[in-house]
Coordinates of N, CA and C in Angstrom, one line a residue:
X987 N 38.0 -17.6 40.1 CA 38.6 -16.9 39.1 C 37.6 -15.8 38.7
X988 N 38.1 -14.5 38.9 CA 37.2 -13.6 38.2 C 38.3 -13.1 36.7
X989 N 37.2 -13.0 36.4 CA 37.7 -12.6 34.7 C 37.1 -11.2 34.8
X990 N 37.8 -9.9 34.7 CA 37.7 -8.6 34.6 C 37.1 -7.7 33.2
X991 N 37.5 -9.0 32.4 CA 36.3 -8.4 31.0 C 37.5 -7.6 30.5
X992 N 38.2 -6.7 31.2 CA 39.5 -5.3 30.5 C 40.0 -6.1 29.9
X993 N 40.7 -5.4 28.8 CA 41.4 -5.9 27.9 C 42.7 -6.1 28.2
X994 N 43.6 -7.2 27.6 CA 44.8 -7.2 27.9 C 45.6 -6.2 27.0
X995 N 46.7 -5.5 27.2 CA 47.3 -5.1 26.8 C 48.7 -5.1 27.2
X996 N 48.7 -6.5 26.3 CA 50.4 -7.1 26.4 C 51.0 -6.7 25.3
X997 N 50.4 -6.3 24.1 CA 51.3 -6.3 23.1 C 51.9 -4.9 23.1
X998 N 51.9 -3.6 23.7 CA 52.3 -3.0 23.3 C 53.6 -2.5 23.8
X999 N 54.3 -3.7 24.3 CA 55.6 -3.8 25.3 C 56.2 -3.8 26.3
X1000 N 55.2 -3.2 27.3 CA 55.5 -2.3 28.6 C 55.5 -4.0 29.4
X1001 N 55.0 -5.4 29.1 CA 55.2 -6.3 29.8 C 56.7 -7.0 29.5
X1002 N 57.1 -6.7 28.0 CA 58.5 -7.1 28.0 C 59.4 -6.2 28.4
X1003 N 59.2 -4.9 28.3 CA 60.0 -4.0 28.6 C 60.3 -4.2 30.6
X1004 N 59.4 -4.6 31.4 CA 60.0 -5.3 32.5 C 61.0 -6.4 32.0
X1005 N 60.3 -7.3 31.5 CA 61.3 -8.5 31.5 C 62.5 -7.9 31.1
X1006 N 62.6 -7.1 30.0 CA 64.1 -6.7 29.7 C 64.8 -6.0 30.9
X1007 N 64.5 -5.2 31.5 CA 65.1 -4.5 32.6 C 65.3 -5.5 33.8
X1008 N 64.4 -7.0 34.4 CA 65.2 -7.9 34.6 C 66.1 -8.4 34.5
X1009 N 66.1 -9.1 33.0 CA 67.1 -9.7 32.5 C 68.4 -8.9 32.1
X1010 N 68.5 -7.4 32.0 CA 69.7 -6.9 32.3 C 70.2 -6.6 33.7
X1011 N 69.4 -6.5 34.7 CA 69.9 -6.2 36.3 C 70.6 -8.2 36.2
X1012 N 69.6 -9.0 35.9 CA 70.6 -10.5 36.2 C 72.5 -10.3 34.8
X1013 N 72.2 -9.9 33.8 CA 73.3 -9.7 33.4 C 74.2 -9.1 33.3
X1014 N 74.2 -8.3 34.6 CA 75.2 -7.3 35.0 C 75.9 -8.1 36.2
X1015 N 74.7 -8.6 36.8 CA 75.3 -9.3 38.1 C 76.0 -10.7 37.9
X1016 N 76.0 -11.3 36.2 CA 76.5 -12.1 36.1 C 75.9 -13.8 36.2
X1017 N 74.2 -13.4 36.4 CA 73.5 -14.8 36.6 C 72.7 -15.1 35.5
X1018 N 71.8 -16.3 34.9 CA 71.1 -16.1 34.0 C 69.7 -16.0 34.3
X1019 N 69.6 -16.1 35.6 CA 68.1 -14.8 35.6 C 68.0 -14.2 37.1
X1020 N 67.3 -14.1 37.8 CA 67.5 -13.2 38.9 C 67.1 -14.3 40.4
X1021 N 66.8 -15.3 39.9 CA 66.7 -16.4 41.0 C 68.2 -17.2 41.2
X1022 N 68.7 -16.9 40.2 CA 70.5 -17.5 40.9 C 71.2 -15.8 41.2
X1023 N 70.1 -15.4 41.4 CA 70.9 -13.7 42.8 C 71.4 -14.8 44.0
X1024 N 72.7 -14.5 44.1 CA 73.5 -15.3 45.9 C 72.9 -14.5 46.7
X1025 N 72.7 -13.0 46.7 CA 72.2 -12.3 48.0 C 71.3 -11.0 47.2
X1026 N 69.7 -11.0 46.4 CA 68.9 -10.4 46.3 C 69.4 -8.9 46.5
X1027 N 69.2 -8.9 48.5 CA 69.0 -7.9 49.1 C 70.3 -7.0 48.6
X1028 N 71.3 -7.5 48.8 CA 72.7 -6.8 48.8 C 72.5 -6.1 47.0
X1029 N 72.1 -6.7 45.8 CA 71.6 -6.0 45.0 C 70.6 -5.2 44.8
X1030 N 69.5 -5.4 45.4 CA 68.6 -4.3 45.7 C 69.3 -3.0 46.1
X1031 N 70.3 -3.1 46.9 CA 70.7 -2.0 47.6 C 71.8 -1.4 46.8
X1032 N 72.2 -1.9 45.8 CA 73.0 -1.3 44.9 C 72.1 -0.6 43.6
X1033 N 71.1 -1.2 43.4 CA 70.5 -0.4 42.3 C 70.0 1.1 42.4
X1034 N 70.6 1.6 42.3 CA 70.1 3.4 42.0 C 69.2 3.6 41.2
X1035 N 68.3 3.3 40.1 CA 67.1 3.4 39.3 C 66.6 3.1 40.4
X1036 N 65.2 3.9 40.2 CA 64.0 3.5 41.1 C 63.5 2.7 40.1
X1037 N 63.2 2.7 39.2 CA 62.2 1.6 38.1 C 63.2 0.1 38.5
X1038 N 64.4 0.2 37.8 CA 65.1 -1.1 38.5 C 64.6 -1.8 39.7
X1039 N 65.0 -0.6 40.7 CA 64.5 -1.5 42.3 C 63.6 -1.5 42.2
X1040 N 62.2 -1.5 41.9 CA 61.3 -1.8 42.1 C 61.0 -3.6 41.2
X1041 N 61.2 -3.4 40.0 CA 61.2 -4.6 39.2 C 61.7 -5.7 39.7
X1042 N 63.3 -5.2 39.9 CA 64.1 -6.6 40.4 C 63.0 -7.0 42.2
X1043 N 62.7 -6.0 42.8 CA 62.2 -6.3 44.9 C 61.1 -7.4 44.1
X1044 N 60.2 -6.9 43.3 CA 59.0 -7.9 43.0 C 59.5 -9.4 42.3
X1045 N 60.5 -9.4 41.5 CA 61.1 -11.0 41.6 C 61.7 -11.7 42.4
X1046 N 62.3 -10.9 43.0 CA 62.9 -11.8 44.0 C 61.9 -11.8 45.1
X1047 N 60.9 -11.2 45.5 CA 60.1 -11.4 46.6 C 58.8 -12.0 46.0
X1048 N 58.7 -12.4 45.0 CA 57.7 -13.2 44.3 C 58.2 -14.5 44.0
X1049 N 59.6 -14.6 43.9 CA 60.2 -15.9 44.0 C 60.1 -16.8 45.6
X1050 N 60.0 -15.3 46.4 CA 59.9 -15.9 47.9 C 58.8 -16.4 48.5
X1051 N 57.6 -15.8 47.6 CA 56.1 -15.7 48.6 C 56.0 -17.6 47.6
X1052 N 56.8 -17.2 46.7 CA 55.8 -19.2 45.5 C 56.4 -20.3 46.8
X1053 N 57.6 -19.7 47.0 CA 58.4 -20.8 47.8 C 57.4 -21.5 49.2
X1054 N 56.8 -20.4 49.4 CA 56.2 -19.7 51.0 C 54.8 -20.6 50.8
X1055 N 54.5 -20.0 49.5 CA 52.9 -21.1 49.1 C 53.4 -22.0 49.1
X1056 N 54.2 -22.6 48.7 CA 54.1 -24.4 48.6 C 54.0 -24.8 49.8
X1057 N 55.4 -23.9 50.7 CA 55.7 -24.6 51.9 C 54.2 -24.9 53.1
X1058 N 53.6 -23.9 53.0 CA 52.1 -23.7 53.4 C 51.0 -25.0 53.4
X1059 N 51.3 -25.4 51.4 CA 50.3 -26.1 51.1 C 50.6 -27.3 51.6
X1060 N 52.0 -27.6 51.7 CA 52.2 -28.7 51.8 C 52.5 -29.2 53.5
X1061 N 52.5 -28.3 54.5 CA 52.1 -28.7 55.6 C 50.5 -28.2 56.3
X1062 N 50.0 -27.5 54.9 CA 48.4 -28.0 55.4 C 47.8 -26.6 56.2
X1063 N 48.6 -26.1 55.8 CA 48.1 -24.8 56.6 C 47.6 -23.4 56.3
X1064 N 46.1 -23.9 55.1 CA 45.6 -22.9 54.3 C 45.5 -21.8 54.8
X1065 N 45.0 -21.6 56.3 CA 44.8 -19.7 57.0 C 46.0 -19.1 56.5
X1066 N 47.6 -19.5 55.9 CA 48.8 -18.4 55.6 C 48.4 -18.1 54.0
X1067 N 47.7 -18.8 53.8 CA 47.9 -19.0 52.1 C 47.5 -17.3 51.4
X1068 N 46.0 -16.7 52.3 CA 45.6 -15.8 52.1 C 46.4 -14.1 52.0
X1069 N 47.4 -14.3 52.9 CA 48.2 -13.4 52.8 C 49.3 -13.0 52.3
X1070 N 49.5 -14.3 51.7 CA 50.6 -14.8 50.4 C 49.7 -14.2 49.1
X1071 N 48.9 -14.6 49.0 CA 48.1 -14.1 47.8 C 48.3 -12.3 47.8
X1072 N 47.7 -11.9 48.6 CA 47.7 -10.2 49.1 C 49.2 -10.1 48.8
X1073 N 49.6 -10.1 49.5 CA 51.2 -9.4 49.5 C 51.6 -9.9 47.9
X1074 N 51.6 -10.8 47.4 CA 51.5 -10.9 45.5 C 51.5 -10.3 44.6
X1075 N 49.8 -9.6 45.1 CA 49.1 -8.8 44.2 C 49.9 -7.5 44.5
X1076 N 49.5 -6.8 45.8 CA 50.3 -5.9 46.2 C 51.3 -5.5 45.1
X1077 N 52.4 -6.6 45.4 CA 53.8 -6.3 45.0 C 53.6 -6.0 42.8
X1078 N 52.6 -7.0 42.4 CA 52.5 -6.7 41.1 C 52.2 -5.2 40.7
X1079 N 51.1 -4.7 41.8 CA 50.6 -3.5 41.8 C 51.7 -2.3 41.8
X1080 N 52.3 -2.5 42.8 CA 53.0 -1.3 43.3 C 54.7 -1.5 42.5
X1081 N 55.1 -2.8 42.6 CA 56.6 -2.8 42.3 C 56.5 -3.2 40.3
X1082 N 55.7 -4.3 40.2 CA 56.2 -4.3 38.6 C 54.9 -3.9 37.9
X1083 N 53.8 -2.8 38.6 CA 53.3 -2.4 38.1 C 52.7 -2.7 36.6
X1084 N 52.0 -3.9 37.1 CA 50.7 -4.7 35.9 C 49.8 -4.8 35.8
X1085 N 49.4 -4.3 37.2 CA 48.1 -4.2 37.5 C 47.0 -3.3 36.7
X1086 N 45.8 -3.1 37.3 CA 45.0 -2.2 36.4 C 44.0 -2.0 37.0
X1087 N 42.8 -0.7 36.9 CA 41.5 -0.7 37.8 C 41.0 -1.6 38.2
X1088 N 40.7 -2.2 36.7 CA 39.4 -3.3 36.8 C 39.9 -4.5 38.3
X1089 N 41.1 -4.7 37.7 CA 42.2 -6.0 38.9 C 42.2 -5.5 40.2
X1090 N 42.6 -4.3 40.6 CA 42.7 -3.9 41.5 C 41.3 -4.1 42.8
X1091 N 40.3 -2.9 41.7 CA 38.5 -3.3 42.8 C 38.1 -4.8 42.8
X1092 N 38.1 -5.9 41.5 CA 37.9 -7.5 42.2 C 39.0 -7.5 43.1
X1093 N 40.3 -7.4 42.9 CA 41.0 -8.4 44.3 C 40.2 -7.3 45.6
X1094 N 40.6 -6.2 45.8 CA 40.0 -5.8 47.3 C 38.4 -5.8 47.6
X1095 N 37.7 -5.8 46.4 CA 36.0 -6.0 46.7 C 36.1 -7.6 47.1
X1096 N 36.7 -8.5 46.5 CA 36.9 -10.0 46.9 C 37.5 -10.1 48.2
X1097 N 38.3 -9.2 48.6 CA 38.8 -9.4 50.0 C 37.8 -9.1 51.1
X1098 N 37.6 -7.9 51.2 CA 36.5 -7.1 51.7 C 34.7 -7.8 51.9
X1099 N 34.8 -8.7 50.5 CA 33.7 -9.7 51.3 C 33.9 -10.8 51.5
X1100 N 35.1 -10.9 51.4 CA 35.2 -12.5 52.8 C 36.6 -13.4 52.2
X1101 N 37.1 -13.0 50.9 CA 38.2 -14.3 50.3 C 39.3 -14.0 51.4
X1102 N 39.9 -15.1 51.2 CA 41.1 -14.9 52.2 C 42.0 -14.6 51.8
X1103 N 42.5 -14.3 50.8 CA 43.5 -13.4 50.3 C 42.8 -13.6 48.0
X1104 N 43.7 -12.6 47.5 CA 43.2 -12.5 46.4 C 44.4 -11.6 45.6
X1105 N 44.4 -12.0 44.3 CA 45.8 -11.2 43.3 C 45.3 -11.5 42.0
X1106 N 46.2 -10.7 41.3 CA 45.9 -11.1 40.1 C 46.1 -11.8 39.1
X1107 N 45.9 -12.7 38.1 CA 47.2 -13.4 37.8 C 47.2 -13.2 36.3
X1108 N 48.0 -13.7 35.8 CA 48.6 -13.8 34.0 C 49.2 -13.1 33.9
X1109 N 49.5 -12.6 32.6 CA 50.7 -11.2 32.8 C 49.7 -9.8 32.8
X1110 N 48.8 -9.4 33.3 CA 48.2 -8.2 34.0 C 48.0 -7.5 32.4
X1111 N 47.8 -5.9 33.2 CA 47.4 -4.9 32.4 C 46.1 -5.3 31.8
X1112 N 45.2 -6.1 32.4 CA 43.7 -6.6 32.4 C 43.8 -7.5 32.5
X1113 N 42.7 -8.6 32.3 CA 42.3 -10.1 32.6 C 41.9 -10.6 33.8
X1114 N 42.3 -11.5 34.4 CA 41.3 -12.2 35.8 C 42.4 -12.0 36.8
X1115 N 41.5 -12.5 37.8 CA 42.2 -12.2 39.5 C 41.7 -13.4 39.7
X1116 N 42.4 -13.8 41.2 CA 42.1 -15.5 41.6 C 41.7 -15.0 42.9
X1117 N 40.7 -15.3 43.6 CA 40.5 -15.6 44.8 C 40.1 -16.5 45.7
X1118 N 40.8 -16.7 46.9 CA 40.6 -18.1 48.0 C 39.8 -18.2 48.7
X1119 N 38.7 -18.5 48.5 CA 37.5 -17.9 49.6 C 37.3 -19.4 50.0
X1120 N 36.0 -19.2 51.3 CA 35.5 -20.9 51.6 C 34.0 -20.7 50.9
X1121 N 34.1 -21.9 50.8 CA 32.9 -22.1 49.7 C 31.3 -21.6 50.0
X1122 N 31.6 -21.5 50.9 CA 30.0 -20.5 51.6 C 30.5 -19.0 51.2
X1123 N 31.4 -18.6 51.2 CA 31.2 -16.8 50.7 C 31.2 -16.9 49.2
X1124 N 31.6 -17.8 48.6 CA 31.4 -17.4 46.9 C 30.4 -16.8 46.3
X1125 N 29.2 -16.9 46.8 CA 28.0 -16.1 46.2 C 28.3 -14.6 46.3
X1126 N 28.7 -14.6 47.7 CA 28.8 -13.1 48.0 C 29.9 -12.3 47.5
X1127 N 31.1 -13.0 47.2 CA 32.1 -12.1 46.7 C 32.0 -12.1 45.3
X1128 N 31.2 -12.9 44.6 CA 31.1 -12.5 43.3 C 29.8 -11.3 43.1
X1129 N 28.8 -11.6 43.9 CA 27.9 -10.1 43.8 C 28.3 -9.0 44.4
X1130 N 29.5 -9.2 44.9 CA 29.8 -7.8 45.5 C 30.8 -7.0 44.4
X1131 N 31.7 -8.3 44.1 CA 32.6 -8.0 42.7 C 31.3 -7.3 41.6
X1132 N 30.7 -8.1 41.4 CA 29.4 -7.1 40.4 C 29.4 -6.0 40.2
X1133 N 28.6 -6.1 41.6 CA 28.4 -4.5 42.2 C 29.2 -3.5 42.2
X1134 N 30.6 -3.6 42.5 CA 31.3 -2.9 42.7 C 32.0 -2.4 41.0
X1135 N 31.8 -3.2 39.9 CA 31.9 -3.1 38.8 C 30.7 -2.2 38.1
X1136 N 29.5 -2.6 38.5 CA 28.4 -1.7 38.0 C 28.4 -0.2 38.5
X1137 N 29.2 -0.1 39.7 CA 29.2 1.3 40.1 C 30.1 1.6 39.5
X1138 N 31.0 1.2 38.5 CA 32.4 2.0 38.1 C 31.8 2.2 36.6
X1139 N 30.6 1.5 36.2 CA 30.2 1.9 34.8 C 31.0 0.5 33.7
X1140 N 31.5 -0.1 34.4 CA 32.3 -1.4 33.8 C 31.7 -2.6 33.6
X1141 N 31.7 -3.2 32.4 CA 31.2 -4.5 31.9 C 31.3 -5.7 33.0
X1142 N 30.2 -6.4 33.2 CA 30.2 -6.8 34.2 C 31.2 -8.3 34.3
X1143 N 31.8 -8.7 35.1 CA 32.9 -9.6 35.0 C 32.1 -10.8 35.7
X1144 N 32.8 -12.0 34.8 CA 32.9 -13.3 34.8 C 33.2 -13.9 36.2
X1145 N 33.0 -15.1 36.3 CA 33.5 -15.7 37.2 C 33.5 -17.5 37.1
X1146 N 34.7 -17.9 37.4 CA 35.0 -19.3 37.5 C 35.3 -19.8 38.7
X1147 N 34.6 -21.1 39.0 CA 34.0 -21.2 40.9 C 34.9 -22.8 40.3
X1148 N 36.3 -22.7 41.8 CA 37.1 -24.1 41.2 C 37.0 -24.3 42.4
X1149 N 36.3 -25.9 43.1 CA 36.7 -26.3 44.5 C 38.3 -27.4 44.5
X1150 N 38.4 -27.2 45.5 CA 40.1 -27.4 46.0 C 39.6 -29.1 45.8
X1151 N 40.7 -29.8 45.8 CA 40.5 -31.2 45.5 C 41.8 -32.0 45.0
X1152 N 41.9 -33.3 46.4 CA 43.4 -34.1 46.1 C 44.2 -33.7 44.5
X1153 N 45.2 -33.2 45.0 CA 46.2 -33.6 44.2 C 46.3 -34.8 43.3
X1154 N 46.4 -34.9 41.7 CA 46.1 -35.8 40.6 C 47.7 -36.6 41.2
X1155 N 47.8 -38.1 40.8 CA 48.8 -39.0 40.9 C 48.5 -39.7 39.5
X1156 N 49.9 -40.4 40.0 CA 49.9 -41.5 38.5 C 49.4 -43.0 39.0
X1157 N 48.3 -43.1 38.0 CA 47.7 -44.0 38.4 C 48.2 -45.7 37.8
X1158 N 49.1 -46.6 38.8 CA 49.7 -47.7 38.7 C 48.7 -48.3 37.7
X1159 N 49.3 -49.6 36.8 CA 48.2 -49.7 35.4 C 48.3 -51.4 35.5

């Protein structure tokens, strides 16, 4: 976890003002949110707003990559996981637009020295990025993350080092 130090700035609406323009593309189409879309694409292609298409491509293709991680995790096949992360962040960046400088240089400085994929996470407009690295590059993508913060003149960012580990069960009593 890198913590980016930026400030969040959620309250000043522009994170609900997505949700709203979600939640009206699902109530035009008659669903109560945009994951009971029967066919996404075939709405995509009707939306004429650019701001629309853009919001609605990143839910429904952010509903596709979660599906995509599980399916991943759960046949064990961490090398896809990396690029699921990327295409994430990406889509936050470019389609629902939440991202922010600080988010932006950790995820690609974290990529760049070695994570295997990286994005941002919470509701954006500052705060942390998550990245997958193997536990031998951690040193280095967090001093590179540094570094690449000290050259931007930015407070230097945090970091929370979490190793992977069995899934919790309920334990028979």
């Amino acid at each position: 976890m890198i913590d980016t130090r930026a400030e969040h700035a959620l309250n000043d609406g522009q994170y609900g003002a997505r949700r709203a323009t979600c939640e009206a593309v699902a109530a035009r189409e008659g669903v109560p949110t945009l994951r009971e879309l029967p066919d996404p694409q075939a709405v995509l292609a009707r939306l004429t707003d650019p701001v629309e298409q853009r919001r609605v491509r990143h839910v429904v293709t952010e509903i596709d990559r979660v599906g995509r991680f599980v399916e991943l995790l759960r046949a064990g096949r961490y090398d896809g996981l990396g690029p699921v992360l990327d295409a994430s962040h990406t889509s936050l960046r470019d389609d629902y637009e939440v991202s922010c400088a600080e988010l932006d240089v950790a995820v690609e400085t974290a990529r760049a020295a070695g994570a295997l994929g990286a994005r941002m996470t919470g509701g954006g407009f500052g705060g942390s990025a998550i990245a997958l690295a193997p536990a031998d590059r951690v040193d280095a993508i967090a001093a590179a993350v540094t570094a690449a913060f000290a050259g931007h003149g930015w407070t230097p960012p945090q970091f929370l080092v979490a190793l992977a580990a069995p899934a919790g069960g309920r334990a028979d009593r």
